[in-house]
CSV table of C-alpha atoms in Angstrom, one decimal:
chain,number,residue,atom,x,y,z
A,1,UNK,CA,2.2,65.4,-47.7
A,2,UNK,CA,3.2,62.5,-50.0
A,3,UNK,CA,6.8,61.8,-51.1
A,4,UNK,CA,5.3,61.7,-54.6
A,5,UNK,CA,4.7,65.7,-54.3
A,6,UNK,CA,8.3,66.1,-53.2
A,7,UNK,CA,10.4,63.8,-55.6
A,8,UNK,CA,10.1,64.2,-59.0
A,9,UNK,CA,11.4,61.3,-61.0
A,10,UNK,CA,14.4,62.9,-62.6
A,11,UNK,CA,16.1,63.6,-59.2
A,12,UNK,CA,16.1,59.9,-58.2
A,13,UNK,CA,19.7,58.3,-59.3
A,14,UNK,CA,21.6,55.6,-58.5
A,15,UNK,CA,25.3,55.7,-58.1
A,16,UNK,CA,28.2,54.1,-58.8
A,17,UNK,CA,30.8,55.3,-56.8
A,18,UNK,CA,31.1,58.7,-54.8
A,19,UNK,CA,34.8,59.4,-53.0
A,20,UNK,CA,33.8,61.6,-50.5
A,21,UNK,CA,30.8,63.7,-48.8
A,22,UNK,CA,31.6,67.2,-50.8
A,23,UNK,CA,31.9,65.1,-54.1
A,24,UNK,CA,28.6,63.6,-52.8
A,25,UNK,CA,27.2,67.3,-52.0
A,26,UNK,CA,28.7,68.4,-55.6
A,27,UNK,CA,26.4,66.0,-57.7
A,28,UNK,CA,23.0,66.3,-55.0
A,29,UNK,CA,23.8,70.3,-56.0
A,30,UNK,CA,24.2,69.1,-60.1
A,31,UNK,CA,20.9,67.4,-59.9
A,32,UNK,CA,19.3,70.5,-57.8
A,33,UNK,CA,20.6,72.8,-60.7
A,34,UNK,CA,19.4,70.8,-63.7
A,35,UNK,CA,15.2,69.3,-62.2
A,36,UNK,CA,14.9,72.0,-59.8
A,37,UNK,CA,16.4,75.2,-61.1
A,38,UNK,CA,17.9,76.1,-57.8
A,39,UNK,CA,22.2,77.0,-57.9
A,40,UNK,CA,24.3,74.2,-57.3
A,41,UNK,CA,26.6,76.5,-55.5
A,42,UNK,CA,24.0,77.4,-53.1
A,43,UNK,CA,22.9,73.8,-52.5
A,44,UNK,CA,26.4,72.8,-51.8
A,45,UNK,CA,26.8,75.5,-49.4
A,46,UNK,CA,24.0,75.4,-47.3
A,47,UNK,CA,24.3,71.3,-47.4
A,48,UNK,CA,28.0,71.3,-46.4
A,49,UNK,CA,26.8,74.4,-43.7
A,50,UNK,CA,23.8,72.3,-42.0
A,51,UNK,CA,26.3,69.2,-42.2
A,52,UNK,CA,28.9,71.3,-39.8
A,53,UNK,CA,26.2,71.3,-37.2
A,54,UNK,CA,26.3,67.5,-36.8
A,55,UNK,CA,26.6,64.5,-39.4
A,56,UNK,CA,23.0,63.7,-40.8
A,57,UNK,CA,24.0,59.7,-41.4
A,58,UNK,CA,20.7,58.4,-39.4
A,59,UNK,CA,22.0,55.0,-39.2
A,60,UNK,CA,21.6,51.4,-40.8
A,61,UNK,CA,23.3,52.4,-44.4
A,62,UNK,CA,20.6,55.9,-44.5
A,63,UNK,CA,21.6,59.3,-44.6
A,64,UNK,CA,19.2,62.7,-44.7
A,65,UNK,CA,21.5,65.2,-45.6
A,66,UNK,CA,19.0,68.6,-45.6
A,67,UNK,CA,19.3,72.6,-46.1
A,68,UNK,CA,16.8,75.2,-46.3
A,69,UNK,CA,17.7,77.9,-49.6
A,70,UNK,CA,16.9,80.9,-51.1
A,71,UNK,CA,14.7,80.2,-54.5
A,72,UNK,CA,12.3,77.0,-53.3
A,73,UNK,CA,8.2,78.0,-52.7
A,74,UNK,CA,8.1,74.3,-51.8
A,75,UNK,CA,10.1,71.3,-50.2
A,76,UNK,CA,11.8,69.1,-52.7
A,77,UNK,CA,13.9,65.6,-52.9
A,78,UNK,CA,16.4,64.2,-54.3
A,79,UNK,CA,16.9,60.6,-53.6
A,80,UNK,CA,20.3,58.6,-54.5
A,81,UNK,CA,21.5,54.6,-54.5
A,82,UNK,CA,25.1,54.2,-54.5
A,83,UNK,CA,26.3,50.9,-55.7
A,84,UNK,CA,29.1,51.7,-53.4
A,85,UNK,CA,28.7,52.4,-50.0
A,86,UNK,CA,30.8,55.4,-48.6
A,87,UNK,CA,31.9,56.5,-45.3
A,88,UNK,CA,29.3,59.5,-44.2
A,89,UNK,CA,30.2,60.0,-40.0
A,90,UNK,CA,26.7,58.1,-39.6
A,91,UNK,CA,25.0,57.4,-36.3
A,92,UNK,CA,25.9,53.5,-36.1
A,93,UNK,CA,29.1,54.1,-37.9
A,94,UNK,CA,28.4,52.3,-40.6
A,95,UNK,CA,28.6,53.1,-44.3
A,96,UNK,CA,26.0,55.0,-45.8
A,97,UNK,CA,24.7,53.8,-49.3
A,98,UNK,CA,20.6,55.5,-49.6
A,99,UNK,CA,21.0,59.4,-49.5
A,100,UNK,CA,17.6,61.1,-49.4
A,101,UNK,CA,18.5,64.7,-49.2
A,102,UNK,CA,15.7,67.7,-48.9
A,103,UNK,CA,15.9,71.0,-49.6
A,104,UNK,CA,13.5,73.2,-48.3
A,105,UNK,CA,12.6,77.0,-49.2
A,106,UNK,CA,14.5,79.6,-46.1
A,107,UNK,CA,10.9,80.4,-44.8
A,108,UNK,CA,9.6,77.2,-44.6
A,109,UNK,CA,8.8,75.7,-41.1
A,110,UNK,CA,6.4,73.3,-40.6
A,111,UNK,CA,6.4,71.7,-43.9
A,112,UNK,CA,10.2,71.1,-43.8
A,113,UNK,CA,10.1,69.4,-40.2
A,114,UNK,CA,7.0,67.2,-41.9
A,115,UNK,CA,8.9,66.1,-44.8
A,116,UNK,CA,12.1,65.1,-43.0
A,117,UNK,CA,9.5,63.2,-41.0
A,118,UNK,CA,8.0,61.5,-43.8
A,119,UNK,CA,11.1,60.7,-44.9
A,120,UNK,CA,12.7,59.4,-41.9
A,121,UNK,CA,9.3,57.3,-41.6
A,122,UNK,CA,9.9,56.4,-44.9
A,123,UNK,CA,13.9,55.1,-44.7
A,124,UNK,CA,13.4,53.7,-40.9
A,125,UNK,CA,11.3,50.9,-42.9
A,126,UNK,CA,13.6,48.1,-43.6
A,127,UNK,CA,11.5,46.3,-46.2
A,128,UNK,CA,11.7,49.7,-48.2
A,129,UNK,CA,15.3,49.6,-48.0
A,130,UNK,CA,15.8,46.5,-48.6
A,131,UNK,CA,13.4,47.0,-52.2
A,132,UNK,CA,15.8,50.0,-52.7
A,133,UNK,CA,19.1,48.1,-52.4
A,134,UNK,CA,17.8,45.2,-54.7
A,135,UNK,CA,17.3,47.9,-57.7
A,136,UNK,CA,18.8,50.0,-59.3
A,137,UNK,CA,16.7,51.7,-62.0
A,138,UNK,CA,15.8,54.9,-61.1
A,139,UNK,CA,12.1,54.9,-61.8
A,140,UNK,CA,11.5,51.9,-59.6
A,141,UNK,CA,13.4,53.5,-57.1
A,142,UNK,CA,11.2,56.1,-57.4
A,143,UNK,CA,8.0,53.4,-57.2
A,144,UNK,CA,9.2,52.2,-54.5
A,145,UNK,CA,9.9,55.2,-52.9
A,146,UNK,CA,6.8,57.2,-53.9
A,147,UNK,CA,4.2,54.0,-53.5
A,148,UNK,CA,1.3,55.3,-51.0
A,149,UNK,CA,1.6,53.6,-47.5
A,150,UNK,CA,-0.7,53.8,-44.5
A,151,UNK,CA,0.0,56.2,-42.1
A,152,UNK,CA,2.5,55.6,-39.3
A,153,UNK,CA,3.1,57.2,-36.2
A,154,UNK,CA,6.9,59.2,-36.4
């Protein structure tokens, strides 16, 4: 599994400014809608559900926000920059500015808990965020994000 197979280049975004997580849940659900044909209502609701079971800010400015939904055969991305870093209940406490949110089909097991891996991997690597937070344009933030990398334990 590659995060080039999960994130297609039109559901990478960056951000201006984003007043609060539902507003945040609202526009991941807008982009789910309009690359990956899926409802935004549903996206929102199962987003804002799995958030109820404990905040998915994984620390040092990253967040992971992930639902499973009705209408997916396969696990897909949606990756945003906000040029403004909002609050997000994270971990460390800190603001959260890199949202990488997944949405995986109901059925789905093992390939759901593989791409959350991948991309925890993936935003645990300071250098990548740091390559993230110095762009802006969304297809180098998809580069950087899609680039092939050797394989790492989780």
């Amino acid at each position: 599994m590659e995060l080039a197979t999960l994130l297609n280049p039109g559901a990478v975004k960056a951000v201006g400014h984003v007043t609060s997580k539902k507003r945040l849940f609202q526009d991941l659900g807008d982009i789910a809608q309009a690359i990956y044909g899926l409802s935004a209502t549903d996206t929102v609701d199962a987003l804002q559900e799995r958030e109820s079971l404990g905040p998915t800010g994984v620390g040092h400015g990253v967040a992971l926000p992930h639902a499973r939904l009705h209408g997916l055969d396969r696990v897909v991305g949606i990756f945003f920059k906000l040029e403004k870093p909002m609050d997000f209940d994270a971990v460390d406490r800190q603001p959260v500015d890199l949202i990488f949110a997944l949405l995986a089909p109901k059925s789905s097991g093992v390939d759901h808990l593989k791409a959350l891996a991948l991309v925890s991997r993936t935003m645990r690597d300071s250098g990548v965020c740091s390559k993230l937070r110095a762009n802006s344009d969304p297809a180098i933030l998809h580069a950087l994000l899609t680039e092939v990398r050797g394989t790492q334990a989780a």
